[in-house]
Short mmCIF file of C-alpha atoms and ligand atoms in Angstrom, two decimals:
data_model
loop_
_atom_site.label_atom_id
_atom_site.label_comp_id
_atom_site.label_asym_id
_atom_site.label_seq_id
_atom_site.Cartn_x
_atom_site.Cartn_y
_atom_site.Cartn_z
CA MET A 1 23.30 -54.43 -5.32
CA LYS A 2 25.56 -51.56 -4.29
CA PHE A 3 24.62 -49.53 -7.34
CA LEU A 4 20.90 -49.46 -6.42
CA PRO A 5 20.95 -46.48 -4.03
CA VAL A 6 23.14 -44.56 -6.49
CA LEU A 7 20.71 -45.34 -9.26
CA LEU A 8 17.78 -44.27 -7.12
CA ILE A 9 19.40 -40.98 -6.14
CA SER A 10 20.32 -40.14 -9.72
CA THR A 11 16.80 -40.98 -10.92
CA VAL A 12 15.31 -38.73 -8.22
CA LEU A 13 17.74 -35.93 -9.09
CA ALA A 14 17.03 -36.29 -12.78
CA SER A 15 13.27 -36.03 -12.29
CA PHE A 16 13.78 -33.12 -9.87
CA SER A 17 15.90 -31.13 -12.30
CA ALA A 18 13.71 -32.02 -15.25
CA LYS A 19 10.79 -30.35 -13.52
CA ALA A 20 12.73 -27.43 -12.08
CA VAL A 21 11.76 -24.15 -13.70
CA GLU A 22 12.47 -20.47 -13.35
CA ILE A 23 9.64 -18.43 -11.89
CA THR A 24 9.59 -14.67 -12.30
CA ILE A 25 8.09 -12.65 -9.48
CA THR A 26 7.67 -8.89 -9.14
CA CYS A 27 9.40 -7.87 -5.91
CA GLY A 28 10.18 -4.34 -4.84
CA PRO A 29 11.67 -2.06 -5.80
CA SER A 30 11.57 0.07 -2.67
CA GLY A 31 11.91 -0.07 1.07
CA SER A 32 11.99 -3.46 2.65
CA ASP A 33 9.57 -4.79 0.03
CA VAL A 34 12.27 -6.12 -2.25
CA GLU A 35 14.41 -7.47 0.59
CA PHE A 36 11.72 -9.61 2.22
CA CYS A 37 9.99 -10.63 -0.97
CA LEU A 38 13.20 -11.91 -2.55
CA LYS A 39 14.44 -13.57 0.62
CA HIS A 40 11.30 -15.66 0.89
CA ALA A 41 11.06 -16.38 -2.82
CA GLN A 42 14.63 -17.68 -2.67
CA ALA A 43 13.85 -19.81 0.37
CA TRP A 44 11.00 -21.38 -1.61
CA ALA A 45 13.36 -21.94 -4.56
CA ALA A 46 15.89 -23.71 -2.35
CA LYS A 47 13.14 -25.90 -0.92
CA THR A 48 11.62 -26.88 -4.25
CA GLY A 49 14.65 -26.95 -6.54
CA ASN A 50 13.21 -24.23 -8.79
CA THR A 51 14.81 -20.86 -9.33
CA VAL A 52 13.32 -17.39 -8.99
CA LYS A 53 14.02 -14.27 -10.94
CA ASN A 54 12.98 -10.78 -9.90
CA PHE A 55 11.20 -8.44 -12.26
CA SER A 56 11.58 -5.13 -10.46
CA PRO A 57 8.48 -3.00 -11.03
CA PRO A 58 8.22 0.81 -10.76
CA THR A 59 7.65 2.26 -7.27
CA SER A 60 4.32 3.91 -7.98
CA ALA A 61 1.18 1.75 -7.80
CA THR A 62 -0.16 3.65 -10.83
CA GLU A 63 2.90 2.90 -12.93
CA LYS A 64 2.88 -0.72 -11.79
CA LEU A 65 -0.68 -1.12 -13.02
CA ALA A 66 0.16 0.49 -16.36
CA LEU A 67 3.09 -1.89 -16.81
CA TYR A 68 1.08 -5.01 -15.95
CA ARG A 69 -1.71 -3.96 -18.27
CA GLN A 70 0.79 -3.53 -21.08
CA LEU A 71 2.33 -6.97 -20.47
CA PHE A 72 -1.08 -8.61 -20.16
CA ALA A 73 -2.36 -6.96 -23.33
CA ALA A 74 0.59 -8.57 -25.12
CA LYS A 75 -0.23 -11.91 -23.39
CA SER A 76 3.35 -11.85 -22.17
CA GLY A 77 4.59 -14.78 -20.13
CA ASP A 78 7.44 -12.65 -18.73
CA ILE A 79 5.93 -12.49 -15.25
CA ASP A 80 4.58 -15.55 -13.43
CA VAL A 81 3.74 -14.13 -10.00
CA VAL A 82 2.17 -10.67 -9.85
CA GLN A 83 1.72 -8.34 -6.87
CA ILE A 84 -1.86 -7.10 -6.92
CA ASP A 85 -3.01 -3.93 -5.21
CA THR A 86 -6.24 -4.12 -3.23
CA VAL A 87 -7.95 -1.93 -5.85
CA TRP A 88 -7.04 -4.15 -8.82
CA PRO A 89 -8.63 -7.64 -8.66
CA GLY A 90 -11.63 -6.58 -10.73
CA LEU A 91 -9.41 -4.77 -13.26
CA LEU A 92 -7.04 -7.69 -13.83
CA LYS A 93 -9.53 -10.53 -13.58
CA ASP A 94 -9.17 -11.62 -17.21
CA HIS A 95 -5.43 -12.06 -16.88
CA LEU A 96 -5.09 -14.00 -13.65
CA ILE A 97 -5.75 -17.65 -12.90
CA ASP A 98 -8.21 -18.88 -10.28
CA LEU A 99 -6.10 -19.90 -7.28
CA LYS A 100 -8.81 -22.00 -5.67
CA PRO A 101 -7.58 -25.32 -7.13
CA TYR A 102 -4.22 -24.64 -5.45
CA SER A 103 -5.22 -22.98 -2.18
CA LYS A 104 -7.03 -25.99 -0.71
CA GLY A 105 -9.30 -23.68 1.25
CA VAL A 106 -6.46 -21.95 3.14
CA GLU A 107 -7.97 -18.57 2.22
CA ALA A 108 -10.60 -19.21 4.93
CA GLU A 109 -7.88 -18.44 7.51
CA HIS A 110 -7.43 -14.90 6.13
CA PHE A 111 -9.64 -11.85 6.78
CA PRO A 112 -12.93 -12.60 5.00
CA ALA A 113 -13.24 -9.03 3.68
CA ILE A 114 -9.90 -9.31 1.87
CA VAL A 115 -10.77 -12.70 0.42
CA ALA A 116 -14.11 -11.30 -0.75
CA ASN A 117 -12.29 -8.35 -2.34
CA ASN A 118 -9.97 -10.77 -4.16
CA THR A 119 -12.78 -13.00 -5.40
CA VAL A 120 -14.28 -12.08 -8.76
CA ASN A 121 -17.12 -14.18 -10.19
CA GLY A 122 -16.31 -16.92 -7.70
CA LYS A 123 -12.64 -17.03 -8.71
CA LEU A 124 -9.82 -16.28 -6.30
CA MET A 125 -7.63 -13.84 -8.22
CA GLY A 126 -5.06 -13.29 -5.48
CA MET A 127 -4.01 -14.72 -2.12
CA PRO A 128 -3.90 -11.99 0.55
CA TRP A 129 -0.29 -11.09 1.33
CA TYR A 130 -0.38 -8.01 3.55
CA THR A 131 -2.86 -5.33 4.42
CA ASP A 132 -2.32 -1.60 4.77
CA ALA A 133 -3.96 1.41 6.37
CA GLY A 134 -2.80 5.03 6.46
CA MET A 135 -1.26 6.01 9.81
CA LEU A 136 0.20 9.11 11.44
CA TYR A 137 3.84 8.83 12.45
CA TYR A 138 5.03 11.48 14.89
CA ARG A 139 8.16 12.46 16.77
CA THR A 140 7.53 11.62 20.43
CA ASP A 141 10.55 13.67 21.59
CA LEU A 142 9.41 16.83 19.82
CA LEU A 143 5.77 16.70 20.92
CA LYS A 144 7.10 16.35 24.47
CA LYS A 145 9.62 19.19 24.05
CA TYR A 146 6.87 21.59 22.91
CA GLY A 147 4.24 20.23 25.31
CA LEU A 148 1.86 19.31 22.49
CA ARG A 149 -0.41 16.30 22.03
CA VAL A 150 -1.05 14.02 19.06
CA PRO A 151 -3.46 16.01 16.87
CA GLN A 152 -7.05 14.84 16.66
CA THR A 153 -8.15 16.94 13.68
CA TRP A 154 -6.40 18.00 10.47
CA GLU A 155 -6.66 21.63 11.65
CA GLU A 156 -4.90 20.75 14.89
CA LEU A 157 -2.19 18.91 12.92
CA THR A 158 -1.68 22.09 10.87
CA GLN A 159 -1.23 24.25 13.97
CA THR A 160 0.99 21.78 15.81
CA ALA A 161 3.18 21.27 12.75
CA ALA A 162 3.56 25.04 12.28
CA LYS A 163 4.58 25.62 15.91
CA VAL A 164 7.18 22.87 16.02
CA GLN A 165 8.55 23.74 12.59
CA ALA A 166 9.00 27.38 13.63
CA GLY A 167 10.68 26.32 16.87
CA GLU A 168 13.05 23.84 15.24
CA ARG A 169 13.98 26.23 12.46
CA ALA A 170 14.68 28.94 15.01
CA ASN A 171 17.06 26.42 16.64
CA GLY A 172 18.97 26.11 13.39
CA ALA A 173 17.24 23.10 11.77
CA LYS A 174 16.69 24.93 8.48
CA ASP A 175 15.40 21.88 6.60
CA PHE A 176 12.86 20.89 9.21
CA HIS A 177 9.23 20.42 8.09
CA GLY A 178 5.99 19.99 9.96
CA PHE A 179 4.37 17.33 7.81
CA VAL A 180 5.33 15.02 4.95
CA PHE A 181 2.97 12.82 2.96
CA GLN A 182 2.31 11.58 -0.60
CA ALA A 183 1.07 14.24 -3.01
CA LYS A 184 2.50 13.25 -6.37
CA ALA A 185 -0.25 12.85 -8.99
CA TYR A 186 -0.76 9.06 -8.56
CA GLU A 187 -2.79 6.50 -6.62
CA GLY A 188 -1.05 7.40 -3.36
CA LEU A 189 -2.53 10.90 -3.53
CA THR A 190 -5.99 9.41 -3.93
CA CYS A 191 -5.38 7.59 -0.62
CA ASN A 192 -4.11 10.73 1.15
CA ALA A 193 -6.85 13.00 -0.20
CA LEU A 194 -9.55 10.48 0.76
CA GLU A 195 -8.21 10.67 4.30
CA TRP A 196 -8.44 14.48 4.43
CA VAL A 197 -11.86 14.55 2.82
CA GLY A 198 -13.17 11.64 4.92
CA GLY A 199 -11.62 13.19 8.03
CA HIS A 200 -13.70 16.33 7.42
CA GLY A 201 -16.88 14.28 6.98
CA GLY A 202 -16.78 14.84 3.20
CA GLY A 203 -17.39 11.22 2.12
CA THR A 204 -15.59 8.90 -0.29
CA VAL A 205 -15.97 10.72 -3.68
CA VAL A 206 -18.50 8.12 -4.88
CA ASN A 207 -20.65 6.38 -2.27
CA ALA A 208 -21.61 2.71 -2.03
CA ASN A 209 -24.73 3.32 -4.16
CA GLY A 210 -22.64 4.81 -6.94
CA ASP A 211 -23.76 8.40 -6.26
CA ILE A 212 -21.13 11.06 -6.93
CA THR A 213 -20.79 12.78 -3.55
CA ILE A 214 -17.58 14.78 -3.84
CA ARG A 215 -19.20 18.19 -4.41
CA ASN A 216 -19.65 19.24 -0.80
CA ALA A 217 -18.35 22.00 1.46
CA GLU A 218 -16.37 19.65 3.73
CA ALA A 219 -14.48 18.12 0.80
CA ALA A 220 -13.64 21.59 -0.54
CA LYS A 221 -12.48 22.68 2.91
CA ALA A 222 -10.27 19.60 3.26
CA LEU A 223 -8.57 20.26 -0.10
CA ASN A 224 -8.09 23.94 0.71
CA LEU A 225 -6.48 23.02 4.00
CA ALA A 226 -4.11 20.60 2.24
CA ALA A 227 -3.22 23.36 -0.24
CA SER A 228 -2.32 25.63 2.69
CA TRP A 229 0.37 23.10 3.78
CA ILE A 230 2.38 23.40 0.58
CA GLY A 231 5.39 25.63 1.14
CA THR A 232 4.39 26.24 4.77
CA ILE A 233 4.42 23.11 6.96
CA SER A 234 5.33 20.86 4.01
CA PRO A 235 8.07 21.23 1.42
CA THR A 236 6.87 22.20 -2.08
CA GLY A 237 8.57 19.02 -3.26
CA VAL A 238 5.86 16.99 -1.53
CA LEU A 239 3.85 17.53 -4.71
CA ASN A 240 6.20 14.97 -6.22
CA TYR A 241 6.52 12.62 -3.25
CA GLU A 242 5.58 8.96 -3.21
CA GLU A 243 5.89 6.92 0.00
CA GLU A 244 9.66 6.62 0.07
CA GLU A 245 10.51 10.31 -0.39
CA GLY A 246 8.57 11.30 2.72
CA ARG A 247 10.06 8.44 4.68
CA GLY A 248 13.54 9.66 3.75
CA VAL A 249 12.80 13.12 5.14
CA PHE A 250 11.17 11.78 8.32
CA GLN A 251 13.86 9.17 8.92
CA ASN A 252 16.55 11.85 8.64
CA ALA A 253 14.85 13.66 11.53
CA ASN A 254 13.60 16.44 9.24
CA ALA A 255 9.86 16.23 9.94
CA LEU A 256 7.48 16.19 12.88
CA PHE A 257 4.67 14.23 11.24
CA MET A 258 4.51 11.74 8.41
CA ARG A 259 1.54 10.02 6.83
CA ASN A 260 2.57 6.57 5.69
CA TRP A 261 1.74 2.85 5.69
CA PRO A 262 2.86 0.33 8.32
CA TYR A 263 6.00 -0.81 6.42
CA ALA A 264 7.77 2.42 7.44
CA TRP A 265 7.73 1.42 11.12
CA SER A 266 10.43 -1.27 10.93
CA LEU A 267 12.69 0.92 8.79
CA LEU A 268 12.41 3.81 11.26
CA GLN A 269 13.63 1.46 14.01
CA LYS A 270 16.78 0.41 12.18
CA ASN A 271 20.23 1.46 13.44
CA ASP A 272 20.79 3.84 10.54
CA SER A 273 17.56 5.69 11.32
CA LEU A 274 18.11 9.08 12.94
CA VAL A 275 14.72 8.84 14.64
CA LYS A 276 15.11 5.36 16.12
CA GLY A 277 13.29 5.23 19.47
CA LYS A 278 11.70 8.66 18.92
CA VAL A 279 8.69 7.69 16.84
CA GLY A 280 5.08 7.13 17.79
CA VAL A 281 2.22 5.93 15.62
CA ALA A 282 -1.37 7.11 15.94
CA LYS A 283 -4.60 7.05 14.02
CA LEU A 284 -4.83 9.79 11.44
CA PRO A 285 -6.54 13.03 12.49
CA GLY A 286 -10.17 13.57 11.54
CA THR A 287 -13.73 13.28 12.75
CA PRO A 288 -14.01 10.49 11.96
CA SER A 289 -10.42 9.42 11.38
CA ALA A 290 -10.58 7.92 7.90
CA ALA A 291 -7.51 5.79 7.14
CA ALA A 292 -7.39 4.58 3.55
CA LEU A 293 -7.43 0.82 3.20
CA GLY A 294 -4.64 -0.63 1.09
CA GLY A 295 -2.74 -3.86 0.77
CA TRP A 296 -1.31 -6.38 -1.62
CA GLN A 297 -2.12 -9.87 -2.85
CA LEU A 298 -0.14 -12.33 -4.92
CA GLY A 299 -1.63 -13.81 -8.07
CA VAL A 300 -0.51 -15.89 -11.05
CA SER A 301 -0.60 -14.61 -14.59
CA LYS A 302 -2.79 -16.52 -17.00
CA TYR A 303 0.07 -16.28 -19.50
CA SER A 304 2.55 -18.00 -17.16
CA LYS A 305 3.98 -21.19 -18.63
CA HIS A 306 4.30 -22.69 -15.15
CA GLN A 307 1.01 -21.88 -13.46
CA ALA A 308 0.96 -24.72 -10.93
CA ILE A 309 4.53 -24.05 -9.78
CA ALA A 310 3.91 -20.31 -9.65
CA ALA A 311 0.78 -20.98 -7.55
CA ASP A 312 2.91 -23.05 -5.19
CA LEU A 313 5.21 -20.06 -4.73
CA VAL A 314 2.18 -17.83 -4.04
CA MET A 315 0.90 -20.23 -1.39
CA TYR A 316 4.33 -20.30 0.25
CA MET A 317 4.76 -16.50 0.18
CA THR A 318 1.33 -15.89 1.71
CA SER A 319 1.60 -18.64 4.35
CA ALA A 320 1.37 -17.92 8.06
CA SER A 321 5.07 -18.51 8.71
CA VAL A 322 6.21 -16.12 5.96
CA GLN A 323 3.65 -13.49 6.98
CA LYS A 324 4.83 -13.79 10.58
CA THR A 325 8.48 -13.13 9.63
CA ARG A 326 7.43 -10.23 7.41
CA ALA A 327 5.38 -8.79 10.26
CA ILE A 328 8.15 -9.10 12.85
CA HIS A 329 11.03 -7.86 10.72
CA GLY A 330 9.30 -5.71 8.10
CA SER A 331 6.15 -4.48 9.93
CA PHE A 332 3.93 -5.68 7.10
CA ASN A 333 0.44 -6.18 8.48
CA PRO A 334 -0.59 -9.83 8.21
CA THR A 335 -3.83 -10.83 6.54
CA LEU A 336 -4.32 -13.65 9.03
CA PRO A 337 -6.29 -12.63 12.12
CA ALA A 338 -4.45 -15.27 14.20
CA LEU A 339 -1.16 -13.38 13.80
CA TYR A 340 -2.62 -10.33 15.56
CA LYS A 341 -2.61 -12.42 18.75
CA ASP A 342 0.97 -13.55 18.25
CA LYS A 343 3.20 -12.19 21.03
CA GLU A 344 6.29 -11.78 18.85
CA VAL A 345 4.34 -9.93 16.15
CA LEU A 346 2.82 -7.57 18.71
CA ALA A 347 6.12 -7.02 20.52
CA ALA A 348 7.75 -5.88 17.26
CA ASN A 349 4.80 -3.69 16.23
CA GLU A 350 2.96 -2.20 19.16
CA PHE A 351 0.66 -0.37 16.74
CA MET A 352 -0.78 -3.58 15.31
CA GLY A 353 -2.55 -4.20 18.61
CA ALA A 354 -3.05 -0.57 19.66
CA LEU A 355 -4.48 0.54 16.32
CA GLU A 356 -6.67 -2.49 15.76
CA GLU A 357 -9.63 -0.12 15.42
CA VAL A 358 -7.84 1.76 12.59
CA PHE A 359 -7.38 -1.42 10.61
CA ALA A 360 -10.91 -2.61 11.29
CA ASN A 361 -12.47 0.72 10.22
CA SER A 362 -10.22 1.75 7.38
CA VAL A 363 -11.99 3.27 4.40
CA ALA A 364 -12.04 1.49 1.04
CA ARG A 365 -11.53 3.45 -2.13
CA PRO A 366 -14.72 3.45 -4.26
CA THR A 367 -13.83 0.44 -6.40
CA THR A 368 -16.93 -1.64 -5.79
CA ALA A 369 -19.28 1.10 -6.96
CA THR A 370 -17.21 2.25 -9.94
CA GLY A 371 -15.89 -1.12 -11.18
CA LEU A 372 -13.75 -0.96 -14.29
CA LYS A 373 -13.99 2.83 -14.29
CA TYR A 374 -12.18 3.11 -10.95
CA PRO A 375 -8.79 4.03 -12.49
CA GLN A 376 -10.41 6.99 -14.28
CA VAL A 377 -12.27 8.02 -11.13
CA SER A 378 -9.12 7.84 -9.06
CA GLN A 379 -7.08 9.74 -11.63
CA SER A 380 -9.68 12.50 -11.81
CA PHE A 381 -9.69 12.75 -8.03
CA TRP A 382 -5.92 12.88 -7.61
CA ASN A 383 -5.66 15.43 -10.42
CA ALA A 384 -8.28 17.61 -8.72
CA ALA A 385 -6.41 17.40 -5.41
CA HIS A 386 -3.08 18.10 -7.13
CA GLU A 387 -4.47 21.16 -8.89
CA VAL A 388 -5.78 22.63 -5.64
CA MET A 389 -2.46 21.99 -3.92
CA SER A 390 -0.54 23.54 -6.81
CA LYS A 391 -2.77 26.63 -6.28
CA ARG A 392 -4.17 26.38 -9.79
CA THR A 393 -7.73 26.29 -8.48
CA THR A 394 -9.68 26.37 -5.23
CA GLY A 395 -11.22 23.45 -3.36
CA GLU A 396 -14.73 24.68 -4.22
CA GLU A 397 -14.00 24.94 -7.95
CA ALA A 398 -12.15 21.65 -7.98
CA VAL A 399 -14.97 19.60 -6.42
CA ALA A 400 -17.52 21.17 -8.80
CA LYS A 401 -15.34 20.39 -11.81
CA LEU A 402 -14.63 16.90 -10.49
CA GLU A 403 -18.35 16.23 -10.11
CA SER A 404 -18.99 17.00 -13.77
CA ARG A 405 -15.93 15.02 -14.87
CA LEU A 406 -17.15 12.00 -12.89
CA LYS A 407 -20.61 12.33 -14.42
CA GLN A 408 -19.00 12.16 -17.86
CA ILE A 409 -17.06 9.06 -16.86
CA ARG A 410 -20.16 7.43 -15.43
CA ARG A 411 -22.56 8.40 -18.22
CA LYS A 412 -25.60 6.20 -17.54
CA HIS A 413 -23.96 3.80 -15.13
CA TRP A 414 -20.58 2.88 -13.78
C1 GLC B 1 0.22 1.16 -0.66
C2 GLC B 1 -1.14 0.47 -0.52
C3 GLC B 1 -1.84 0.40 -1.84
C4 GLC B 1 -1.95 1.78 -2.45
C5 GLC B 1 -0.58 2.39 -2.57
C6 GLC B 1 -0.67 3.83 -3.07
O1 GLC B 1 1.09 0.34 -1.36
O2 GLC B 1 -1.00 -0.81 0.03
O3 GLC B 1 -3.12 -0.17 -1.66
O4 GLC B 1 -2.62 1.77 -3.67
O5 GLC B 1 0.08 2.39 -1.35
O6 GLC B 1 0.57 4.42 -3.17
#
């Protein structure tokens, strides 16, 4: 009977390897995104006997969406697990599977608003993975040196940035800038511009009833102020910055303020960061402060040949233990309220507790009201903002033109 255990083991191995498949996931490509995403995907692979392959997407959320839409239009099975931006579930609903049969109700442990956002016609299109809100990063050492406080309005930020920039440049730091942010013509600019407009009391471009609200004096003023930053407190190159370009400048100690998402925090604390230990995080300026709500979910392509296995990977990647590691080592905001009470998570990211109010009150982009037309609305908005900042038009002209453009897009209804 000695051969029995050997036989059993080989049968188990044979069935294991017969079922093992390769799952393609879109991790990265920038920051710590790729590092953590791949690390956990590989841990899942080791546990299950499957293998994972990375399909590295472009950095910009806009280009990512274009790529996915292209692959989905071709019914391509090239990607099994897809990263889904908070503004996409409605747009991609026809190409993603319902995760409910696989989630076993675990979504109830996540923030209800995110689950609701990810649910289209009763189907769960993505499991919440991490949430995002715009934040103001600042140099604690420099504010102290110049005796200045964290700015409360965008006007105050402008003045503070100008003073410190002048001082630092006079001390020989020729490449020093007051403020870096994301102003390339893409989805990131929509987030930034919403924060300036909202922070001036100028609304959300389209309101919850679907009314086009952007043509107002506060919105125009906010865009004009942003235009005044270009080439003064901000480098002209900011007009081509996504998230990572600004982080590079700030992390090399070449800026006083940076607008970015939470992921930047952990990278700024690394040993190779020139600003390690000199960075504070605050709510964005504005009355009210209007942080854009962002975040990512994981979903499974309808064209995947291994849907159940891909869904298993999604459940693993979005689990509490993976989210906890990502929060501690990558400062990715969890989507599980319980983790905001976790001592280790809070010790690694003071801001997650201190800025609770920012995350609770962050402002959604107008996707619910504009539905499938959101990408056109967003593109029109970022183009308007980009034109004002490139000094091709004024804030007043831009919001008037944007209003008529949005009316054309809406026609009778969104
Ligand atoms: C972040 C946000 C996402 C947003 C993107 C814009 O990744 O999480 O929601 O669309 O930035 O650049």
